[in-house]
Amino acid sequence: MDRDKIACRQLLALLFAGLFSPMIQLLPGHTVEFAGRGAFLAPLAALPGILALGWALEGSIASLPRGGGMAQVLEQAFGRWVGRLLTGVYLVWAAVLLGLNLRWAAFRFLATSYRNAPLTFFIVVLLLMTLWLGLGKFSAFARAGEIFFFALGAVLVVTLVFSLSQVRAEGLLPVWTEDVPGILRSGGAVLSLTGYSVFAAFCAGGVTRRPNEGKRTWKWALGYCAVLTLFQVVCIGSFGEDLVQRMDIPYFMAVKGIGVEGAFQRVESLVIALWVLADLALLGLLVFACRSMLGYLRGTKWSGRRGGILAAGVAGMVALVWAPDAFQLAAWMRNAVAWSLTVLGWMVPLAAAVVLMVRKKYDKRYKRKEDGVS
């Protein structure tokens, strides 16, 4: 088991590579619904909440003995039975999210590349690739996720920088004080996206901890918000708030304008193909989170291939029957899924961290009183 350890850097890289998958499908359209042209400020509005989530996850897991993850955090904060119940809820929801994201990625393939192909074919292929990645060692998958992140991150930043020439100031400005409530609501949409982080926390038992991991987490969160802000600026500034809401994936449309005559064209084809790596990172992370939770609830036998096959089986059934068309699925992802990620991915971890912090302070005071009496 010691050989299946990873660094915190690798877990963060895997997480943020996975977040690129729902990011391009939810943003900026979901934020523009609330804030209009001011939605480019949504990542900055979400920054305090994202930093709070990073503090909650990193701080609560760091307070555990080595080998502990989010399941142990919930048990310590809320007691054995409530903790196990919450872990069971996270397990079911992770399997459902795995299926929903499978179906969503398959719909994206149809919309961007293979319009006449059967949807079931893409679901099955993605599921088999996810199963292949999710049945191996977590350390091997984390190393692959690190490569995915650097490839995706480099392409994303380069294409966004090249697309800045398409941005029009009137697509972003002016922003007035009366736009602030909408911007804050759009920040909530960005915050819900980072709720997937809690599933990385369930895999944290395999992370080798080092000093100053908290600072590392904060740096990654700040970098993520900076890239998201650039992403919002390019997409909204290039097309305007009205057109963005009518597009499936504004980012893919933005990169269509990138090219150098006689050197390279059709950059969007490369970007669309590369984004499969983001899908696999997110789907694989959810499989390993399910394995970890099953191992906690049912024993170590279920933390291996048996747990991965069960999670993939449930996800496959969800992907095949949930939401018959892309519009219904998008509505699910923007409403029910977003709210669930806000509650389970942000509120519950934050509450657990606060409970553990208060309990730790109370235990220290109680110990000091005992030492004074003795």
PDB file of N, CA, C and O in Angstrom, residues 298-360:
ATOM      1  N   ARG A 298     -17.215  -0.760   3.526  1.00  0.00           N
ATOM      2  CA  ARG A 298     -17.393  -2.203   3.388  1.00  0.00           C
ATOM      3  C   ARG A 298     -16.121  -3.005   3.590  1.00  0.00           C
ATOM      4  O   ARG A 298     -16.174  -4.245   3.548  1.00  0.00           O
ATOM      5  N   GLY A 299     -15.000  -2.360   3.800  1.00  0.00           N
ATOM      6  CA  GLY A 299     -13.757  -3.098   3.990  1.00  0.00           C
ATOM      7  C   GLY A 299     -12.823  -2.951   2.800  1.00  0.00           C
ATOM      8  O   GLY A 299     -13.219  -2.527   1.712  1.00  0.00           O
ATOM      9  N   THR A 300     -11.564  -3.351   3.020  1.00  0.00           N
ATOM     10  CA  THR A 300     -10.518  -3.106   2.022  1.00  0.00           C
ATOM     11  C   THR A 300     -10.751  -3.853   0.716  1.00  0.00           C
ATOM     12  O   THR A 300     -10.262  -3.430  -0.337  1.00  0.00           O
ATOM     13  N   LYS A 301     -11.486  -4.966   0.733  1.00  0.00           N
ATOM     14  CA  LYS A 301     -11.741  -5.694  -0.514  1.00  0.00           C
ATOM     15  C   LYS A 301     -12.472  -4.825  -1.530  1.00  0.00           C
ATOM     16  O   LYS A 301     -12.269  -4.949  -2.736  1.00  0.00           O
ATOM     17  N   TRP A 302     -13.346  -3.945  -1.025  1.00  0.00           N
ATOM     18  CA  TRP A 302     -14.134  -3.108  -1.912  1.00  0.00           C
ATOM     19  C   TRP A 302     -13.386  -1.859  -2.360  1.00  0.00           C
ATOM     20  O   TRP A 302     -13.883  -1.105  -3.195  1.00  0.00           O
ATOM     21  N   SER A 303     -12.203  -1.631  -1.819  1.00  0.00           N
ATOM     22  CA  SER A 303     -11.428  -0.468  -2.252  1.00  0.00           C
ATOM     23  C   SER A 303     -10.612  -0.750  -3.499  1.00  0.00           C
ATOM     24  O   SER A 303      -9.946   0.145  -4.021  1.00  0.00           O
ATOM     25  N   GLY A 304     -10.681  -1.977  -3.990  1.00  0.00           N
ATOM     26  CA  GLY A 304      -9.938  -2.359  -5.185  1.00  0.00           C
ATOM     27  C   GLY A 304     -10.829  -2.425  -6.411  1.00  0.00           C
ATOM     28  O   GLY A 304     -11.761  -1.638  -6.596  1.00  0.00           O
ATOM     29  N   ARG A 305     -10.564  -3.403  -7.254  1.00  0.00           N
ATOM     30  CA  ARG A 305     -11.270  -3.510  -8.535  1.00  0.00           C
ATOM     31  C   ARG A 305     -12.761  -3.753  -8.351  1.00  0.00           C
ATOM     32  O   ARG A 305     -13.570  -3.281  -9.163  1.00  0.00           O
ATOM     33  N   ARG A 306     -13.120  -4.485  -7.331  1.00  0.00           N
ATOM     34  CA  ARG A 306     -14.537  -4.762  -7.106  1.00  0.00           C
ATOM     35  C   ARG A 306     -15.325  -3.464  -6.947  1.00  0.00           C
ATOM     36  O   ARG A 306     -16.404  -3.302  -7.526  1.00  0.00           O
ATOM     37  N   GLY A 307     -14.798  -2.540  -6.165  1.00  0.00           N
ATOM     38  CA  GLY A 307     -15.467  -1.256  -5.970  1.00  0.00           C
ATOM     39  C   GLY A 307     -15.510  -0.433  -7.245  1.00  0.00           C
ATOM     40  O   GLY A 307     -16.514   0.223  -7.540  1.00  0.00           O
ATOM     41  N   GLY A 308     -14.421  -0.458  -8.032  1.00  0.00           N
ATOM     42  CA  GLY A 308     -14.402   0.285  -9.279  1.00  0.00           C
ATOM     43  C   GLY A 308     -15.419  -0.235 -10.282  1.00  0.00           C
ATOM     44  O   GLY A 308     -16.087   0.541 -10.973  1.00  0.00           O
ATOM     45  N   ILE A 309     -15.557  -1.560 -10.362  1.00  0.00           N
ATOM     46  CA  ILE A 309     -16.529  -2.153 -11.288  1.00  0.00           C
ATOM     47  C   ILE A 309     -17.949  -1.805 -10.859  1.00  0.00           C
ATOM     48  O   ILE A 309     -18.805  -1.494 -11.700  1.00  0.00           O
ATOM     49  N   LEU A 310     -18.219  -1.850  -9.552  1.00  0.00           N
ATOM     50  CA  LEU A 310     -19.558  -1.499  -9.066  1.00  0.00           C
ATOM     51  C   LEU A 310     -19.889  -0.045  -9.397  1.00  0.00           C
ATOM     52  O   LEU A 310     -20.992   0.258  -9.894  1.00  0.00           O
ATOM     53  N   ALA A 311     -18.954   0.862  -9.139  1.00  0.00           N
ATOM     54  CA  ALA A 311     -19.190   2.285  -9.420  1.00  0.00           C
ATOM     55  C   ALA A 311     -19.405   2.517 -10.909  1.00  0.00           C
ATOM     56  O   ALA A 311     -20.315   3.263 -11.314  1.00  0.00           O
ATOM     57  N   ALA A 312     -18.601   1.865 -11.740  1.00  0.00           N
ATOM     58  CA  ALA A 312     -18.749   2.026 -13.183  1.00  0.00           C
ATOM     59  C   ALA A 312     -20.066   1.438 -13.670  1.00  0.00           C
ATOM     60  O   ALA A 312     -20.692   1.990 -14.592  1.00  0.00           O
ATOM     61  N   GLY A 313     -20.506   0.330 -13.077  1.00  0.00           N
ATOM     62  CA  GLY A 313     -21.777  -0.267 -13.465  1.00  0.00           C
ATOM     63  C   GLY A 313     -22.956   0.650 -13.171  1.00  0.00           C
ATOM     64  O   GLY A 313     -23.842   0.844 -14.015  1.00  0.00           O
ATOM     65  N   VAL A 314     -22.969   1.219 -11.972  1.00  0.00           N
ATOM     66  CA  VAL A 314     -24.040   2.157 -11.612  1.00  0.00           C
ATOM     67  C   VAL A 314     -23.993   3.378 -12.520  1.00  0.00           C
ATOM     68  O   VAL A 314     -25.027   3.850 -13.023  1.00  0.00           O
ATOM     69  N   ALA A 315     -22.784   3.901 -12.755  1.00  0.00           N
ATOM     70  CA  ALA A 315     -22.638   5.079 -13.609  1.00  0.00           C
ATOM     71  C   ALA A 315     -23.105   4.791 -15.032  1.00  0.00           C
ATOM     72  O   ALA A 315     -23.722   5.638 -15.675  1.00  0.00           O
ATOM     73  N   GLY A 316     -22.802   3.596 -15.534  1.00  0.00           N
ATOM     74  CA  GLY A 316     -23.233   3.240 -16.878  1.00  0.00           C
ATOM     75  C   GLY A 316     -24.743   3.236 -17.010  1.00  0.00           C
ATOM     76  O   GLY A 316     -25.287   3.728 -18.012  1.00  0.00           O
ATOM     77  N   MET A 317     -25.444   2.711 -16.006  1.00  0.00           N
ATOM     78  CA  MET A 317     -26.909   2.708 -16.049  1.00  0.00           C
ATOM     79  C   MET A 317     -27.458   4.128 -15.998  1.00  0.00           C
ATOM     80  O   MET A 317     -28.405   4.467 -16.717  1.00  0.00           O
ATOM     81  N   VAL A 318     -26.859   4.972 -15.153  1.00  0.00           N
ATOM     82  CA  VAL A 318     -27.289   6.371 -15.080  1.00  0.00           C
ATOM     83  C   VAL A 318     -27.075   7.065 -16.421  1.00  0.00           C
ATOM     84  O   VAL A 318     -27.934   7.791 -16.925  1.00  0.00           O
ATOM     85  N   ALA A 319     -25.890   6.843 -17.019  1.00  0.00           N
ATOM     86  CA  ALA A 319     -25.546   7.514 -18.279  1.00  0.00           C
ATOM     87  C   ALA A 319     -26.474   7.102 -19.413  1.00  0.00           C
ATOM     88  O   ALA A 319     -26.741   7.901 -20.322  1.00  0.00           O
ATOM     89  N   LEU A 320     -26.979   5.884 -19.384  1.00  0.00           N
ATOM     90  CA  LEU A 320     -27.800   5.389 -20.483  1.00  0.00           C
ATOM     91  C   LEU A 320     -29.261   5.822 -20.382  1.00  0.00           C
ATOM     92  O   LEU A 320     -29.953   5.883 -21.403  1.00  0.00           O
ATOM     93  N   VAL A 321     -29.745   6.122 -19.172  1.00  0.00           N
ATOM     94  CA  VAL A 321     -31.185   6.378 -19.020  1.00  0.00           C
ATOM     95  C   VAL A 321     -31.516   7.795 -18.581  1.00  0.00           C
ATOM     96  O   VAL A 321     -32.664   8.236 -18.741  1.00  0.00           O
ATOM     97  N   TRP A 322     -30.556   8.553 -18.017  1.00  0.00           N
ATOM     98  CA  TRP A 322     -30.868   9.859 -17.435  1.00  0.00           C
ATOM     99  C   TRP A 322     -30.920  10.936 -18.520  1.00  0.00           C
ATOM    100  O   TRP A 322     -30.030  11.017 -19.355  1.00  0.00           O
ATOM    101  N   ALA A 323     -31.927  11.787 -18.489  1.00  0.00           N
ATOM    102  CA  ALA A 323     -32.042  12.966 -19.359  1.00  0.00           C
ATOM    103  C   ALA A 323     -31.936  12.575 -20.835  1.00  0.00           C
ATOM    104  O   ALA A 323     -30.826  12.430 -21.363  1.00  0.00           O
ATOM    105  N   PRO A 324     -33.066  12.415 -21.518  1.00  0.00           N
ATOM    106  CA  PRO A 324     -33.047  11.929 -22.897  1.00  0.00           C
ATOM    107  C   PRO A 324     -32.359  12.846 -23.898  1.00  0.00           C
ATOM    108  O   PRO A 324     -31.906  12.383 -24.933  1.00  0.00           O
ATOM    109  N   ASP A 325     -32.291  14.134 -23.629  1.00  0.00           N
ATOM    110  CA  ASP A 325     -31.628  15.029 -24.582  1.00  0.00           C
ATOM    111  C   ASP A 325     -30.656  15.959 -23.859  1.00  0.00           C
ATOM    112  O   ASP A 325     -30.658  16.065 -22.632  1.00  0.00           O
ATOM    113  N   ALA A 326     -29.822  16.648 -24.667  1.00  0.00           N
ATOM    114  CA  ALA A 326     -28.769  17.490 -24.110  1.00  0.00           C
ATOM    115  C   ALA A 326     -29.321  18.675 -23.332  1.00  0.00           C
ATOM    116  O   ALA A 326     -28.702  19.116 -22.358  1.00  0.00           O
ATOM    117  N   PHE A 327     -30.491  19.189 -23.727  1.00  0.00           N
ATOM    118  CA  PHE A 327     -31.060  20.354 -23.045  1.00  0.00           C
ATOM    119  C   PHE A 327     -31.491  19.994 -21.626  1.00  0.00           C
ATOM    120  O   PHE A 327     -31.249  20.754 -20.680  1.00  0.00           O
ATOM    121  N   GLN A 328     -32.129  18.841 -21.459  1.00  0.00           N
ATOM    122  CA  GLN A 328     -32.543  18.411 -20.122  1.00  0.00           C
ATOM    123  C   GLN A 328     -31.331  18.118 -19.246  1.00  0.00           C
ATOM    124  O   GLN A 328     -31.317  18.447 -18.059  1.00  0.00           O
ATOM    125  N   LEU A 329     -30.319  17.496 -19.835  1.00  0.00           N
ATOM    126  CA  LEU A 329     -29.116  17.195 -19.060  1.00  0.00           C
ATOM    127  C   LEU A 329     -28.412  18.480 -18.628  1.00  0.00           C
ATOM    128  O   LEU A 329     -27.955  18.597 -17.479  1.00  0.00           O
ATOM    129  N   ALA A 330     -28.322  19.467 -19.521  1.00  0.00           N
ATOM    130  CA  ALA A 330     -27.698  20.742 -19.166  1.00  0.00           C
ATOM    131  C   ALA A 330     -28.468  21.425 -18.039  1.00  0.00           C
ATOM    132  O   ALA A 330     -27.869  22.030 -17.133  1.00  0.00           O
ATOM    133  N   ALA A 331     -29.810  21.324 -18.079  1.00  0.00           N
ATOM    134  CA  ALA A 331     -30.624  21.902 -17.004  1.00  0.00           C
ATOM    135  C   ALA A 331     -30.340  21.210 -15.677  1.00  0.00           C
ATOM    136  O   ALA A 331     -30.249  21.862 -14.627  1.00  0.00           O
ATOM    137  N   TRP A 332     -30.189  19.896 -15.714  1.00  0.00           N
ATOM    138  CA  TRP A 332     -29.833  19.151 -14.499  1.00  0.00           C
ATOM    139  C   TRP A 332     -28.484  19.620 -13.949  1.00  0.00           C
ATOM    140  O   TRP A 332     -28.332  19.849 -12.748  1.00  0.00           O
ATOM    141  N   MET A 333     -27.498  19.734 -14.831  1.00  0.00           N
ATOM    142  CA  MET A 333     -26.152  20.084 -14.388  1.00  0.00           C
ATOM    143  C   MET A 333     -26.088  21.509 -13.851  1.00  0.00           C
ATOM    144  O   MET A 333     -25.315  21.795 -12.931  1.00  0.00           O
ATOM    145  N   ARG A 334     -26.905  22.406 -14.391  1.00  0.00           N
ATOM    146  CA  ARG A 334     -26.873  23.807 -13.952  1.00  0.00           C
ATOM    147  C   ARG A 334     -27.702  24.053 -12.704  1.00  0.00           C
ATOM    148  O   ARG A 334     -27.502  25.085 -12.045  1.00  0.00           O
ATOM    149  N   ASN A 335     -28.631  23.171 -12.394  1.00  0.00           N
ATOM    150  CA  ASN A 335     -29.522  23.393 -11.258  1.00  0.00           C
ATOM    151  C   ASN A 335     -29.300  22.374 -10.143  1.00  0.00           C
ATOM    152  O   ASN A 335     -28.620  22.662  -9.160  1.00  0.00           O
ATOM    153  N   ALA A 336     -29.842  21.182 -10.289  1.00  0.00           N
ATOM    154  CA  ALA A 336     -29.764  20.187  -9.209  1.00  0.00           C
ATOM    155  C   ALA A 336     -28.320  19.816  -8.881  1.00  0.00           C
ATOM    156  O   ALA A 336     -27.924  19.759  -7.707  1.00  0.00           O
ATOM    157  N   VAL A 337     -27.522  19.561  -9.911  1.00  0.00           N
ATOM    158  CA  VAL A 337     -26.127  19.163  -9.667  1.00  0.00           C
ATOM    159  C   VAL A 337     -25.334  20.308  -9.050  1.00  0.00           C
ATOM    160  O   VAL A 337     -24.549  20.107  -8.112  1.00  0.00           O
ATOM    161  N   ALA A 338     -25.540  21.525  -9.568  1.00  0.00           N
ATOM    162  CA  ALA A 338     -24.813  22.676  -9.024  1.00  0.00           C
ATOM    163  C   ALA A 338     -25.155  22.902  -7.555  1.00  0.00           C
ATOM    164  O   ALA A 338     -24.264  23.165  -6.726  1.00  0.00           O
ATOM    165  N   TRP A 339     -26.436  22.806  -7.207  1.00  0.00           N
ATOM    166  CA  TRP A 339     -26.826  22.989  -5.810  1.00  0.00           C
ATOM    167  C   TRP A 339     -26.265  21.878  -4.921  1.00  0.00           C
ATOM    168  O   TRP A 339     -25.833  22.129  -3.798  1.00  0.00           O
ATOM    169  N   SER A 340     -26.309  20.648  -5.420  1.00  0.00           N
ATOM    170  CA  SER A 340     -25.779  19.535  -4.611  1.00  0.00           C
ATOM    171  C   SER A 340     -24.285  19.691  -4.372  1.00  0.00           C
ATOM    172  O   SER A 340     -23.781  19.385  -3.286  1.00  0.00           O
ATOM    173  N   LEU A 341     -23.552  20.161  -5.388  1.00  0.00           N
ATOM    174  CA  LEU A 341     -22.118  20.373  -5.218  1.00  0.00           C
ATOM    175  C   LEU A 341     -21.833  21.512  -4.253  1.00  0.00           C
ATOM    176  O   LEU A 341     -20.827  21.495  -3.530  1.00  0.00           O
ATOM    177  N   THR A 342     -22.720  22.513  -4.224  1.00  0.00           N
ATOM    178  CA  THR A 342     -22.553  23.607  -3.261  1.00  0.00           C
ATOM    179  C   THR A 342     -22.749  23.093  -1.837  1.00  0.00           C
ATOM    180  O   THR A 342     -21.989  23.443  -0.923  1.00  0.00           O
ATOM    181  N   VAL A 343     -23.768  22.250  -1.645  1.00  0.00           N
ATOM    182  CA  VAL A 343     -24.063  21.740  -0.303  1.00  0.00           C
ATOM    183  C   VAL A 343     -23.042  20.692   0.124  1.00  0.00           C
ATOM    184  O   VAL A 343     -22.394  20.810   1.176  1.00  0.00           O
ATOM    185  N   LEU A 344     -22.895  19.642  -0.691  1.00  0.00           N
ATOM    186  CA  LEU A 344     -22.019  18.529  -0.316  1.00  0.00           C
ATOM    187  C   LEU A 344     -20.543  18.841  -0.564  1.00  0.00           C
ATOM    188  O   LEU A 344     -19.674  18.302   0.125  1.00  0.00           O
ATOM    189  N   GLY A 345     -20.270  19.690  -1.536  1.00  0.00           N
ATOM    190  CA  GLY A 345     -18.876  19.964  -1.873  1.00  0.00           C
ATOM    191  C   GLY A 345     -18.289  21.175  -1.194  1.00  0.00           C
ATOM    192  O   GLY A 345     -17.071  21.349  -1.199  1.00  0.00           O
ATOM    193  N   TRP A 346     -19.156  22.019  -0.614  1.00  0.00           N
ATOM    194  CA  TRP A 346     -18.639  23.225   0.048  1.00  0.00           C
ATOM    195  C   TRP A 346     -19.151  23.362   1.477  1.00  0.00           C
ATOM    196  O   TRP A 346     -18.355  23.467   2.418  1.00  0.00           O
ATOM    197  N   MET A 347     -20.465  23.330   1.670  1.00  0.00           N
ATOM    198  CA  MET A 347     -21.029  23.571   2.997  1.00  0.00           C
ATOM    199  C   MET A 347     -20.659  22.481   4.002  1.00  0.00           C
ATOM    200  O   MET A 347     -20.244  22.783   5.127  1.00  0.00           O
ATOM    201  N   VAL A 348     -20.809  21.221   3.617  1.00  0.00           N
ATOM    202  CA  VAL A 348     -20.516  20.124   4.552  1.00  0.00           C
ATOM    203  C   VAL A 348     -19.036  20.079   4.922  1.00  0.00           C
ATOM    204  O   VAL A 348     -18.696  19.980   6.116  1.00  0.00           O
ATOM    205  N   PRO A 349     -18.089  20.141   3.954  1.00  0.00           N
ATOM    206  CA  PRO A 349     -16.672  20.167   4.352  1.00  0.00           C
ATOM    207  C   PRO A 349     -16.319  21.352   5.239  1.00  0.00           C
ATOM    208  O   PRO A 349     -15.532  21.221   6.181  1.00  0.00           O
ATOM    209  N   LEU A 350     -16.918  22.526   4.950  1.00  0.00           N
ATOM    210  CA  LEU A 350     -16.642  23.696   5.778  1.00  0.00           C
ATOM    211  C   LEU A 350     -17.183  23.508   7.189  1.00  0.00           C
ATOM    212  O   LEU A 350     -16.509  23.845   8.180  1.00  0.00           O
ATOM    213  N   ALA A 351     -18.398  22.946   7.294  1.00  0.00           N
ATOM    214  CA  ALA A 351     -18.972  22.686   8.617  1.00  0.00           C
ATOM    215  C   ALA A 351     -18.121  21.687   9.391  1.00  0.00           C
ATOM    216  O   ALA A 351     -17.890  21.855  10.594  1.00  0.00           O
ATOM    217  N   ALA A 352     -17.650  20.639   8.704  1.00  0.00           N
ATOM    218  CA  ALA A 352     -16.807  19.644   9.365  1.00  0.00           C
ATOM    219  C   ALA A 352     -15.512  20.270   9.869  1.00  0.00           C
ATOM    220  O   ALA A 352     -15.057  19.980  10.991  1.00  0.00           O
ATOM    221  N   ALA A 353     -14.903  21.141   9.055  1.00  0.00           N
ATOM    222  CA  ALA A 353     -13.659  21.787   9.471  1.00  0.00           C
ATOM    223  C   ALA A 353     -13.875  22.696  10.675  1.00  0.00           C
ATOM    224  O   ALA A 353     -13.046  22.732  11.603  1.00  0.00           O
ATOM    225  N   VAL A 354     -14.991  23.427  10.691  1.00  0.00           N
ATOM    226  CA  VAL A 354     -15.287  24.313  11.823  1.00  0.00           C
ATOM    227  C   VAL A 354     -15.509  23.498  13.096  1.00  0.00           C
ATOM    228  O   VAL A 354     -15.018  23.849  14.178  1.00  0.00           O
ATOM    229  N   VAL A 355     -16.257  22.390  12.979  1.00  0.00           N
ATOM    230  CA  VAL A 355     -16.502  21.528  14.145  1.00  0.00           C
ATOM    231  C   VAL A 355     -15.194  20.990  14.690  1.00  0.00           C
ATOM    232  O   VAL A 355     -14.954  20.999  15.909  1.00  0.00           O
ATOM    233  N   LEU A 356     -14.307  20.521  13.805  1.00  0.00           N
ATOM    234  CA  LEU A 356     -13.023  19.984  14.260  1.00  0.00           C
ATOM    235  C   LEU A 356     -12.165  21.070  14.901  1.00  0.00           C
ATOM    236  O   LEU A 356     -11.478  20.819  15.899  1.00  0.00           O
ATOM    237  N   MET A 357     -12.202  22.292  14.355  1.00  0.00           N
ATOM    238  CA  MET A 357     -11.419  23.392  14.918  1.00  0.00           C
ATOM    239  C   MET A 357     -11.917  23.756  16.306  1.00  0.00           C
ATOM    240  O   MET A 357     -11.121  23.928  17.251  1.00  0.00           O
ATOM    241  N   VAL A 358     -13.253  23.860  16.463  1.00  0.00           N
ATOM    242  CA  VAL A 358     -13.828  24.193  17.770  1.00  0.00           C
ATOM    243  C   VAL A 358     -13.528  23.095  18.778  1.00  0.00           C
ATOM    244  O   VAL A 358     -13.170  23.364  19.939  1.00  0.00           O
ATOM    245  N   ARG A 359     -13.668  21.852  18.346  1.00  0.00           N
ATOM    246  CA  ARG A 359     -13.415  20.728  19.250  1.00  0.00           C
ATOM    247  C   ARG A 359     -11.954  20.696  19.687  1.00  0.00           C
ATOM    248  O   ARG A 359     -11.646  20.403  20.843  1.00  0.00           O
ATOM    249  N   LYS A 360     -11.057  21.008  18.772  1.00  0.00           N
ATOM    250  CA  LYS A 360      -9.633  21.015  19.105  1.00  0.00           C
ATOM    251  C   LYS A 360      -9.319  22.083  20.143  1.00  0.00           C
ATOM    252  O   LYS A 360      -8.570  21.845  21.104  1.00  0.00           O
TER     253      LYS A 360
END
